[in-house]
Amino acid sequence: MVESASADSLCAHCDPQDLGFKYTDELGPLKGIIGQDRAVKALHFGLDIRNKGFNLYVAGEPGTGKNTAVMSFLDELARPKDPPPDWCYVNNFRDSYSPRALKLPSGRAAGFAREMKEFVEAVRQEIKVVFESEEYTKRRSQTLETISEQKGRLLASLNEKAEQEGFVLQTTPVGFYIIPVIDGQPVKEAKYHELPEETKQAITARREQVESEIDATLHQLQALERSARERMEGLDREVAKYVLGNLISQLKNNYQDLVDVQHHLEEVRTDILDNLTVFKGEGQRAGGGDAPPGQTSTEEYYRKYSVNVLVDNGERHGAPVVFEESPLYNRLVGRIEREARFGALVTDFTMIRPGSLHWANGGYLVLPVHELLSSPFAWESLKRALRDEKVTIDEPTDRLGILSTKSMQPEPIPLDTKVILMGDPGLYQMLYALDAEFQELFKVKVEFDTRMDRNPENIRSYGLFVATLCRKENLRHLDATAVARMIEHGSRLTADQEKLSTRFADLADIVREANYYAGIDGEAYISGKHITEAIRQRLYRSNLPQERLAGLTREETLLIDVDGVKVGEVNGLSVFSLGEMSFGRPTRITATVGCGRGGLIDIEREAKLGGRFHTKGVMILGGYLANRFAQEEAINISARLVFEQSYSEVDGDSASSAELYALLSALSGFGIRQGLAVTGSVNQKGDVQAIGGVNEKVEGFFDTCKIKGLTGRQGVVIPWSNQRHLVLKDEVVEAVREGMFHIYPVRTVDEGIEVLTGVPAGRMLEDARFEAGSVNAAVAARLELLTERSGAAPEGVPARGCGQGCG
């Protein structure tokens, strides 16, 4: 017979004396990441390799501390590195819709922007002063006088020629008016018409000669005007070059190591010389305020010489580490702002704003993948930036293709950054399967485990973690009993005596809550009782549904027997998960058998309340019966299995062994002890297999037995392979120690049926029969009888017996 497990094997006890300290304030700070050797190695590899596409996906369940751990790891890695260069946008004087990007050494962009602003102010003042100077006025006057004299001589010569031909020239706003002269007197129009025809023809002939002279003179005057403008513009440029030469030479000297800056300064110089009228004030609008759309105010005009500092790393120490909590499209790749002016939206290169990719350029960018995938265009834009190795700022509406407006297209900025996506393993698998580019761009998977080995090193790390948390948040420190209780709870969270949980967010909450209860007690340190109280109160706040079900059991609304013997009935165990808590409860499973060829019918499946895994488990029972009892002859059976008082979907195969025990009991006629509950899946060979939630299931049945009354004959049959997963609460362990409750680990169905019935299972003898008086012998005899009474199957039609996969 199977022996009951000892009390000491049901928990993961930690002796405070083995910890090596009395209080956590004796411990130093935690260094590194606890229990994640695989993840740490992957992080080192992914962050050190510089080849394209080796970005990282950090996978892990929430609460494992992966965010905090990765950020801390990145901060340490980035601190000794040099800050990346600054980036700024400047006007493109050839195409203002395509601003140019300038790269400057770290910390120099802000200075360049300030110096450019001072330079433009100085140019404005100096040019205005020099063009109002006495020397410039004198040279301008001399030039104008020379031109004026030349114009006077041309006009005098023209008048002289006109007089020789008998005409007087009268100057009008639209040109020259030619008046004939006879006998020294101008001829009026009325008198002109009275002249003889021969005289008028002579006057007309001479007029044509004068008009020819006028045309020639006008051409000379126009050439003289052009020459005057050129000479004045040349004078202005000569004066302005002198002013600019002194001002811009200093700027060039400051940035002589930067070719792109030198080129930009030359373009600024050329543009100023080409637009001297604005600097002289001749092109200034009255008031100098905002201009209507299509026009440019003076102050706005000067904006084109400014510098838009996009990224300033001047105060940064080390490489940038950016965690973008909300990776919207504009927050990721940057945006182009607009301002309203007279009902129109206008923009220029000074309204370009950076995104996270710009801030993280030359460093590390951490993104939550769920939020990234939820943001329109963000995922595609990130992939494009990583694929092209540059950041392009464009309008989201352009990508839709439904609205196209003329806007700026800033020069893309080269991208050199490591992108770290943070998400759960499920999203990783989805992206890997559905997005081919994901495999090429995120080649390094960093997986954070939810558990680690329970060894001396990790146990000490638990103490260091708690000590660091207490110092960081100014909490009370823990004594050794509290740390020991935390370690036991860490094993409970993993449901494994040989493991510890790495869900440090949950563990930190326990410490915070225990600190509250220690404060109520007025204690200087958190002790084990405070940790226990924090765990108990956390459960109490969430277990109202569990208590309601316990009340139904107490009132016998839910029918559960925990004493006596019944045929074809067994207590199965299931787990209910409600948010942060899970609890187990027993469910009565019954089996009935009779003559017929209906096979093994799962009522849950027929009622569409059975899930796929539960259906699979029931079908395995047919395989077990066929393998054990139908090797020589086919068998016919009509059997039904059901979870009594179950009104929701049943899924999972952890109750398949319980269903098999109920079926064997119904076939053999041997009763099952109702004081025992069963959990475990089974295979077709009769091996009992491990299941999940074993602690909740055991404790759920213990609570039911406590309500009904502990007799010392109660317990739970579990798979033998689940023994290491037992981390039961103290109350259950003490009940086992006192002999009031029992845990029976079994390897096979035969061991389990012996525990439940108290009758040997029975070995198969050489004649293919089972030992007399055994459960298996009784089952075989009953199946033979049922097959005989059910009749043979029609010829050519296979019997729907257990050997045919019934159920």
PDB file of N, CA, C and O in Angstrom, residues 447-508:
ATOM      1  N   GLU A 447      15.047  36.418 -22.381  1.00  0.00           N
ATOM      2  CA  GLU A 447      13.873  35.890 -21.664  1.00  0.00           C
ATOM      3  C   GLU A 447      14.122  35.885 -20.164  1.00  0.00           C
ATOM      4  O   GLU A 447      15.089  35.304 -19.672  1.00  0.00           O
ATOM      5  N   PHE A 448      13.214  36.554 -19.444  1.00  0.00           N
ATOM      6  CA  PHE A 448      13.257  36.583 -17.989  1.00  0.00           C
ATOM      7  C   PHE A 448      12.358  35.473 -17.447  1.00  0.00           C
ATOM      8  O   PHE A 448      11.173  35.408 -17.789  1.00  0.00           O
ATOM      9  N   ASP A 449      12.944  34.627 -16.615  1.00  0.00           N
ATOM     10  CA  ASP A 449      12.193  33.522 -16.036  1.00  0.00           C
ATOM     11  C   ASP A 449      11.430  34.009 -14.807  1.00  0.00           C
ATOM     12  O   ASP A 449      11.810  34.994 -14.166  1.00  0.00           O
ATOM     13  N   THR A 450      10.346  33.300 -14.494  1.00  0.00           N
ATOM     14  CA  THR A 450       9.574  33.649 -13.298  1.00  0.00           C
ATOM     15  C   THR A 450      10.057  32.898 -12.066  1.00  0.00           C
ATOM     16  O   THR A 450       9.516  33.083 -10.984  1.00  0.00           O
ATOM     17  N   ARG A 451      11.081  32.070 -12.238  1.00  0.00           N
ATOM     18  CA  ARG A 451      11.598  31.290 -11.111  1.00  0.00           C
ATOM     19  C   ARG A 451      13.099  31.103 -11.250  1.00  0.00           C
ATOM     20  O   ARG A 451      13.657  31.258 -12.334  1.00  0.00           O
ATOM     21  N   MET A 452      13.713  30.776 -10.143  1.00  0.00           N
ATOM     22  CA  MET A 452      15.149  30.485 -10.135  1.00  0.00           C
ATOM     23  C   MET A 452      15.410  29.395  -9.103  1.00  0.00           C
ATOM     24  O   MET A 452      14.556  29.098  -8.251  1.00  0.00           O
ATOM     25  N   ASP A 453      16.583  28.791  -9.180  1.00  0.00           N
ATOM     26  CA  ASP A 453      16.922  27.709  -8.246  1.00  0.00           C
ATOM     27  C   ASP A 453      16.984  28.237  -6.813  1.00  0.00           C
ATOM     28  O   ASP A 453      17.445  29.348  -6.555  1.00  0.00           O
ATOM     29  N   ARG A 454      16.513  27.407  -5.909  1.00  0.00           N
ATOM     30  CA  ARG A 454      16.604  27.757  -4.483  1.00  0.00           C
ATOM     31  C   ARG A 454      17.934  27.215  -3.953  1.00  0.00           C
ATOM     32  O   ARG A 454      18.028  26.106  -3.442  1.00  0.00           O
ATOM     33  N   ASN A 455      18.952  28.028  -4.095  1.00  0.00           N
ATOM     34  CA  ASN A 455      20.280  27.656  -3.619  1.00  0.00           C
ATOM     35  C   ASN A 455      20.795  28.748  -2.683  1.00  0.00           C
ATOM     36  O   ASN A 455      20.189  29.826  -2.574  1.00  0.00           O
ATOM     37  N   PRO A 456      21.896  28.500  -1.977  1.00  0.00           N
ATOM     38  CA  PRO A 456      22.386  29.505  -1.009  1.00  0.00           C
ATOM     39  C   PRO A 456      22.632  30.883  -1.619  1.00  0.00           C
ATOM     40  O   PRO A 456      22.358  31.902  -0.994  1.00  0.00           O
ATOM     41  N   GLU A 457      23.121  30.914  -2.845  1.00  0.00           N
ATOM     42  CA  GLU A 457      23.400  32.203  -3.475  1.00  0.00           C
ATOM     43  C   GLU A 457      22.120  33.002  -3.695  1.00  0.00           C
ATOM     44  O   GLU A 457      22.049  34.204  -3.386  1.00  0.00           O
ATOM     45  N   ASN A 458      21.100  32.344  -4.216  1.00  0.00           N
ATOM     46  CA  ASN A 458      19.842  33.046  -4.481  1.00  0.00           C
ATOM     47  C   ASN A 458      19.077  33.358  -3.202  1.00  0.00           C
ATOM     48  O   ASN A 458      18.354  34.355  -3.134  1.00  0.00           O
ATOM     49  N   ILE A 459      19.226  32.517  -2.210  1.00  0.00           N
ATOM     50  CA  ILE A 459      18.604  32.819  -0.906  1.00  0.00           C
ATOM     51  C   ILE A 459      19.214  34.093  -0.328  1.00  0.00           C
ATOM     52  O   ILE A 459      18.510  34.967   0.190  1.00  0.00           O
ATOM     53  N   ARG A 460      20.524  34.219  -0.423  1.00  0.00           N
ATOM     54  CA  ARG A 460      21.173  35.442   0.063  1.00  0.00           C
ATOM     55  C   ARG A 460      20.748  36.640  -0.788  1.00  0.00           C
ATOM     56  O   ARG A 460      20.569  37.745  -0.268  1.00  0.00           O
ATOM     57  N   SER A 461      20.556  36.417  -2.095  1.00  0.00           N
ATOM     58  CA  SER A 461      20.115  37.507  -2.963  1.00  0.00           C
ATOM     59  C   SER A 461      18.737  38.018  -2.544  1.00  0.00           C
ATOM     60  O   SER A 461      18.439  39.205  -2.673  1.00  0.00           O
ATOM     61  N   TYR A 462      17.888  37.117  -2.039  1.00  0.00           N
ATOM     62  CA  TYR A 462      16.598  37.552  -1.521  1.00  0.00           C
ATOM     63  C   TYR A 462      16.792  38.565  -0.396  1.00  0.00           C
ATOM     64  O   TYR A 462      16.119  39.595  -0.335  1.00  0.00           O
ATOM     65  N   GLY A 463      17.733  38.255   0.508  1.00  0.00           N
ATOM     66  CA  GLY A 463      18.015  39.183   1.603  1.00  0.00           C
ATOM     67  C   GLY A 463      18.557  40.511   1.101  1.00  0.00           C
ATOM     68  O   GLY A 463      18.168  41.583   1.589  1.00  0.00           O
ATOM     69  N   LEU A 464      19.455  40.468   0.102  1.00  0.00           N
ATOM     70  CA  LEU A 464      20.002  41.700  -0.455  1.00  0.00           C
ATOM     71  C   LEU A 464      18.916  42.519  -1.150  1.00  0.00           C
ATOM     72  O   LEU A 464      18.902  43.756  -1.060  1.00  0.00           O
ATOM     73  N   PHE A 465      18.010  41.827  -1.836  1.00  0.00           N
ATOM     74  CA  PHE A 465      16.901  42.534  -2.499  1.00  0.00           C
ATOM     75  C   PHE A 465      16.044  43.270  -1.474  1.00  0.00           C
ATOM     76  O   PHE A 465      15.689  44.441  -1.663  1.00  0.00           O
ATOM     77  N   VAL A 466      15.699  42.573  -0.400  1.00  0.00           N
ATOM     78  CA  VAL A 466      14.862  43.184   0.632  1.00  0.00           C
ATOM     79  C   VAL A 466      15.595  44.362   1.279  1.00  0.00           C
ATOM     80  O   VAL A 466      15.006  45.429   1.521  1.00  0.00           O
ATOM     81  N   ALA A 467      16.893  44.189   1.564  1.00  0.00           N
ATOM     82  CA  ALA A 467      17.663  45.273   2.182  1.00  0.00           C
ATOM     83  C   ALA A 467      17.714  46.497   1.279  1.00  0.00           C
ATOM     84  O   ALA A 467      17.545  47.633   1.741  1.00  0.00           O
ATOM     85  N   THR A 468      17.934  46.276  -0.005  1.00  0.00           N
ATOM     86  CA  THR A 468      17.977  47.393  -0.959  1.00  0.00           C
ATOM     87  C   THR A 468      16.629  48.083  -1.058  1.00  0.00           C
ATOM     88  O   THR A 468      16.545  49.317  -1.105  1.00  0.00           O
ATOM     89  N   LEU A 469      15.556  47.303  -1.085  1.00  0.00           N
ATOM     90  CA  LEU A 469      14.202  47.878  -1.150  1.00  0.00           C
ATOM     91  C   LEU A 469      13.916  48.733   0.079  1.00  0.00           C
ATOM     92  O   LEU A 469      13.376  49.843  -0.040  1.00  0.00           O
ATOM     93  N   CYS A 470      14.279  48.237   1.251  1.00  0.00           N
ATOM     94  CA  CYS A 470      14.011  48.978   2.493  1.00  0.00           C
ATOM     95  C   CYS A 470      14.779  50.298   2.514  1.00  0.00           C
ATOM     96  O   CYS A 470      14.245  51.323   2.965  1.00  0.00           O
ATOM     97  N   ARG A 471      16.026  50.290   2.054  1.00  0.00           N
ATOM     98  CA  ARG A 471      16.806  51.534   2.036  1.00  0.00           C
ATOM     99  C   ARG A 471      16.246  52.508   1.002  1.00  0.00           C
ATOM    100  O   ARG A 471      16.156  53.714   1.263  1.00  0.00           O
ATOM    101  N   LYS A 472      15.879  51.987  -0.153  1.00  0.00           N
ATOM    102  CA  LYS A 472      15.395  52.852  -1.229  1.00  0.00           C
ATOM    103  C   LYS A 472      14.085  53.527  -0.866  1.00  0.00           C
ATOM    104  O   LYS A 472      13.872  54.709  -1.165  1.00  0.00           O
ATOM    105  N   GLU A 473      13.170  52.797  -0.197  1.00  0.00           N
ATOM    106  CA  GLU A 473      11.840  53.323   0.098  1.00  0.00           C
ATOM    107  C   GLU A 473      11.671  53.692   1.564  1.00  0.00           C
ATOM    108  O   GLU A 473      10.555  53.978   2.005  1.00  0.00           O
ATOM    109  N   ASN A 474      12.784  53.666   2.317  1.00  0.00           N
ATOM    110  CA  ASN A 474      12.751  54.067   3.724  1.00  0.00           C
ATOM    111  C   ASN A 474      11.756  53.220   4.518  1.00  0.00           C
ATOM    112  O   ASN A 474      10.966  53.736   5.324  1.00  0.00           O
ATOM    113  N   LEU A 475      11.794  51.911   4.299  1.00  0.00           N
ATOM    114  CA  LEU A 475      10.944  50.987   5.037  1.00  0.00           C
ATOM    115  C   LEU A 475      11.707  50.415   6.229  1.00  0.00           C
ATOM    116  O   LEU A 475      12.936  50.528   6.305  1.00  0.00           O
ATOM    117  N   ARG A 476      10.979  49.809   7.148  1.00  0.00           N
ATOM    118  CA  ARG A 476      11.636  49.101   8.249  1.00  0.00           C
ATOM    119  C   ARG A 476      12.385  47.899   7.687  1.00  0.00           C
ATOM    120  O   ARG A 476      11.902  47.232   6.769  1.00  0.00           O
ATOM    121  N   HIS A 477      13.515  47.601   8.251  1.00  0.00           N
ATOM    122  CA  HIS A 477      14.265  46.423   7.822  1.00  0.00           C
ATOM    123  C   HIS A 477      13.638  45.163   8.393  1.00  0.00           C
ATOM    124  O   HIS A 477      12.848  45.212   9.350  1.00  0.00           O
ATOM    125  N   LEU A 478      13.981  44.033   7.808  1.00  0.00           N
ATOM    126  CA  LEU A 478      13.426  42.744   8.205  1.00  0.00           C
ATOM    127  C   LEU A 478      14.402  42.005   9.097  1.00  0.00           C
ATOM    128  O   LEU A 478      15.630  42.096   8.909  1.00  0.00           O
ATOM    129  N   ASP A 479      13.859  41.248  10.045  1.00  0.00           N
ATOM    130  CA  ASP A 479      14.729  40.351  10.800  1.00  0.00           C
ATOM    131  C   ASP A 479      14.819  39.025  10.049  1.00  0.00           C
ATOM    132  O   ASP A 479      14.185  38.827   9.007  1.00  0.00           O
ATOM    133  N   ALA A 480      15.603  38.099  10.578  1.00  0.00           N
ATOM    134  CA  ALA A 480      15.863  36.842   9.876  1.00  0.00           C
ATOM    135  C   ALA A 480      14.595  36.015   9.716  1.00  0.00           C
ATOM    136  O   ALA A 480      14.412  35.346   8.685  1.00  0.00           O
ATOM    137  N   THR A 481      13.677  36.051  10.713  1.00  0.00           N
ATOM    138  CA  THR A 481      12.442  35.269  10.580  1.00  0.00           C
ATOM    139  C   THR A 481      11.586  35.789   9.437  1.00  0.00           C
ATOM    140  O   THR A 481      10.926  35.010   8.744  1.00  0.00           O
ATOM    141  N   ALA A 482      11.607  37.097   9.227  1.00  0.00           N
ATOM    142  CA  ALA A 482      10.819  37.677   8.127  1.00  0.00           C
ATOM    143  C   ALA A 482      11.406  37.288   6.778  1.00  0.00           C
ATOM    144  O   ALA A 482      10.665  36.962   5.840  1.00  0.00           O
ATOM    145  N   VAL A 483      12.738  37.322   6.678  1.00  0.00           N
ATOM    146  CA  VAL A 483      13.362  36.933   5.417  1.00  0.00           C
ATOM    147  C   VAL A 483      13.111  35.459   5.140  1.00  0.00           C
ATOM    148  O   VAL A 483      12.826  35.064   4.005  1.00  0.00           O
ATOM    149  N   ALA A 484      13.192  34.617   6.190  1.00  0.00           N
ATOM    150  CA  ALA A 484      12.908  33.197   6.016  1.00  0.00           C
ATOM    151  C   ALA A 484      11.476  32.985   5.534  1.00  0.00           C
ATOM    152  O   ALA A 484      11.213  32.149   4.663  1.00  0.00           O
ATOM    153  N   ARG A 485      10.556  33.760   6.094  1.00  0.00           N
ATOM    154  CA  ARG A 485       9.160  33.654   5.663  1.00  0.00           C
ATOM    155  C   ARG A 485       8.999  34.119   4.216  1.00  0.00           C
ATOM    156  O   ARG A 485       8.204  33.550   3.457  1.00  0.00           O
ATOM    157  N   MET A 486       9.754  35.140   3.815  1.00  0.00           N
ATOM    158  CA  MET A 486       9.726  35.598   2.424  1.00  0.00           C
ATOM    159  C   MET A 486      10.252  34.515   1.483  1.00  0.00           C
ATOM    160  O   MET A 486       9.715  34.318   0.384  1.00  0.00           O
ATOM    161  N   ILE A 487      11.286  33.819   1.897  1.00  0.00           N
ATOM    162  CA  ILE A 487      11.855  32.753   1.072  1.00  0.00           C
ATOM    163  C   ILE A 487      10.848  31.618   0.924  1.00  0.00           C
ATOM    164  O   ILE A 487      10.658  31.070  -0.172  1.00  0.00           O
ATOM    165  N   GLU A 488      10.173  31.265   2.017  1.00  0.00           N
ATOM    166  CA  GLU A 488       9.143  30.232   1.936  1.00  0.00           C
ATOM    167  C   GLU A 488       8.004  30.671   1.009  1.00  0.00           C
ATOM    168  O   GLU A 488       7.485  29.869   0.225  1.00  0.00           O
ATOM    169  N   HIS A 489       7.650  31.930   1.100  1.00  0.00           N
ATOM    170  CA  HIS A 489       6.601  32.441   0.225  1.00  0.00           C
ATOM    171  C   HIS A 489       7.065  32.469  -1.234  1.00  0.00           C
ATOM    172  O   HIS A 489       6.269  32.231  -2.149  1.00  0.00           O
ATOM    173  N   GLY A 490       8.352  32.736  -1.442  1.00  0.00           N
ATOM    174  CA  GLY A 490       8.893  32.700  -2.792  1.00  0.00           C
ATOM    175  C   GLY A 490       8.772  31.327  -3.412  1.00  0.00           C
ATOM    176  O   GLY A 490       8.468  31.190  -4.604  1.00  0.00           O
ATOM    177  N   SER A 491       8.988  30.272  -2.620  1.00  0.00           N
ATOM    178  CA  SER A 491       8.795  28.905  -3.122  1.00  0.00           C
ATOM    179  C   SER A 491       7.320  28.622  -3.360  1.00  0.00           C
ATOM    180  O   SER A 491       6.950  27.932  -4.303  1.00  0.00           O
ATOM    181  N   ARG A 492       6.473  29.162  -2.484  1.00  0.00           N
ATOM    182  CA  ARG A 492       5.025  28.965  -2.658  1.00  0.00           C
ATOM    183  C   ARG A 492       4.545  29.589  -3.967  1.00  0.00           C
ATOM    184  O   ARG A 492       3.713  29.012  -4.679  1.00  0.00           O
ATOM    185  N   LEU A 493       5.063  30.754  -4.321  1.00  0.00           N
ATOM    186  CA  LEU A 493       4.649  31.407  -5.557  1.00  0.00           C
ATOM    187  C   LEU A 493       5.020  30.583  -6.784  1.00  0.00           C
ATOM    188  O   LEU A 493       4.327  30.641  -7.812  1.00  0.00           O
ATOM    189  N   THR A 494       6.113  29.827  -6.704  1.00  0.00           N
ATOM    190  CA  THR A 494       6.511  28.986  -7.841  1.00  0.00           C
ATOM    191  C   THR A 494       5.889  27.602  -7.774  1.00  0.00           C
ATOM    192  O   THR A 494       5.976  26.846  -8.748  1.00  0.00           O
ATOM    193  N   ALA A 495       5.276  27.269  -6.612  1.00  0.00           N
ATOM    194  CA  ALA A 495       4.730  25.928  -6.398  1.00  0.00           C
ATOM    195  C   ALA A 495       5.820  24.875  -6.635  1.00  0.00           C
ATOM    196  O   ALA A 495       5.605  23.869  -7.313  1.00  0.00           O
ATOM    197  N   ASP A 496       6.997  25.128  -6.049  1.00  0.00           N
ATOM    198  CA  ASP A 496       8.119  24.209  -6.215  1.00  0.00           C
ATOM    199  C   ASP A 496       9.069  24.398  -5.033  1.00  0.00           C
ATOM    200  O   ASP A 496       9.545  25.508  -4.795  1.00  0.00           O
ATOM    201  N   GLN A 497       9.307  23.308  -4.316  1.00  0.00           N
ATOM    202  CA  GLN A 497      10.164  23.390  -3.137  1.00  0.00           C
ATOM    203  C   GLN A 497      11.604  23.719  -3.484  1.00  0.00           C
ATOM    204  O   GLN A 497      12.361  24.191  -2.627  1.00  0.00           O
ATOM    205  N   GLU A 498      12.008  23.484  -4.708  1.00  0.00           N
ATOM    206  CA  GLU A 498      13.399  23.681  -5.109  1.00  0.00           C
ATOM    207  C   GLU A 498      13.598  24.945  -5.929  1.00  0.00           C
ATOM    208  O   GLU A 498      14.656  25.149  -6.516  1.00  0.00           O
ATOM    209  N   LYS A 499      12.579  25.806  -5.979  1.00  0.00           N
ATOM    210  CA  LYS A 499      12.656  27.039  -6.755  1.00  0.00           C
ATOM    211  C   LYS A 499      12.249  28.229  -5.901  1.00  0.00           C
ATOM    212  O   LYS A 499      11.616  28.086  -4.852  1.00  0.00           O
ATOM    213  N   LEU A 500      12.634  29.401  -6.381  1.00  0.00           N
ATOM    214  CA  LEU A 500      12.219  30.660  -5.779  1.00  0.00           C
ATOM    215  C   LEU A 500      11.622  31.550  -6.864  1.00  0.00           C
ATOM    216  O   LEU A 500      12.071  31.528  -8.008  1.00  0.00           O
ATOM    217  N   SER A 501      10.634  32.335  -6.486  1.00  0.00           N
ATOM    218  CA  SER A 501       9.989  33.216  -7.439  1.00  0.00           C
ATOM    219  C   SER A 501      10.881  34.418  -7.756  1.00  0.00           C
ATOM    220  O   SER A 501      11.567  34.951  -6.882  1.00  0.00           O
ATOM    221  N   THR A 502      10.832  34.846  -9.002  1.00  0.00           N
ATOM    222  CA  THR A 502      11.508  36.087  -9.397  1.00  0.00           C
ATOM    223  C   THR A 502      10.494  37.193  -9.687  1.00  0.00           C
ATOM    224  O   THR A 502      10.831  38.191 -10.321  1.00  0.00           O
ATOM    225  N   ARG A 503       9.277  37.015  -9.211  1.00  0.00           N
ATOM    226  CA  ARG A 503       8.256  38.068  -9.354  1.00  0.00           C
ATOM    227  C   ARG A 503       8.465  39.071  -8.218  1.00  0.00           C
ATOM    228  O   ARG A 503       7.713  39.131  -7.240  1.00  0.00           O
ATOM    229  N   PHE A 504       9.507  39.872  -8.378  1.00  0.00           N
ATOM    230  CA  PHE A 504       9.930  40.755  -7.288  1.00  0.00           C
ATOM    231  C   PHE A 504       8.943  41.894  -7.046  1.00  0.00           C
ATOM    232  O   PHE A 504       8.951  42.480  -5.964  1.00  0.00           O
ATOM    233  N   ALA A 505       8.114  42.195  -8.024  1.00  0.00           N
ATOM    234  CA  ALA A 505       7.091  43.219  -7.785  1.00  0.00           C
ATOM    235  C   ALA A 505       6.110  42.738  -6.723  1.00  0.00           C
ATOM    236  O   ALA A 505       5.727  43.494  -5.816  1.00  0.00           O
ATOM    237  N   ASP A 506       5.702  41.457  -6.801  1.00  0.00           N
ATOM    238  CA  ASP A 506       4.797  40.904  -5.794  1.00  0.00           C
ATOM    239  C   ASP A 506       5.485  40.795  -4.438  1.00  0.00           C
ATOM    240  O   ASP A 506       4.884  41.080  -3.398  1.00  0.00           O
ATOM    241  N   LEU A 507       6.741  40.376  -4.447  1.00  0.00           N
ATOM    242  CA  LEU A 507       7.477  40.252  -3.189  1.00  0.00           C
ATOM    243  C   LEU A 507       7.668  41.612  -2.528  1.00  0.00           C
ATOM    244  O   LEU A 507       7.570  41.746  -1.304  1.00  0.00           O
ATOM    245  N   ALA A 508       7.948  42.632  -3.327  1.00  0.00           N
ATOM    246  CA  ALA A 508       8.121  43.980  -2.784  1.00  0.00           C
ATOM    247  C   ALA A 508       6.820  44.474  -2.151  1.00  0.00           C
ATOM    248  O   ALA A 508       6.835  45.136  -1.102  1.00  0.00           O
TER     249      ALA A 508
END
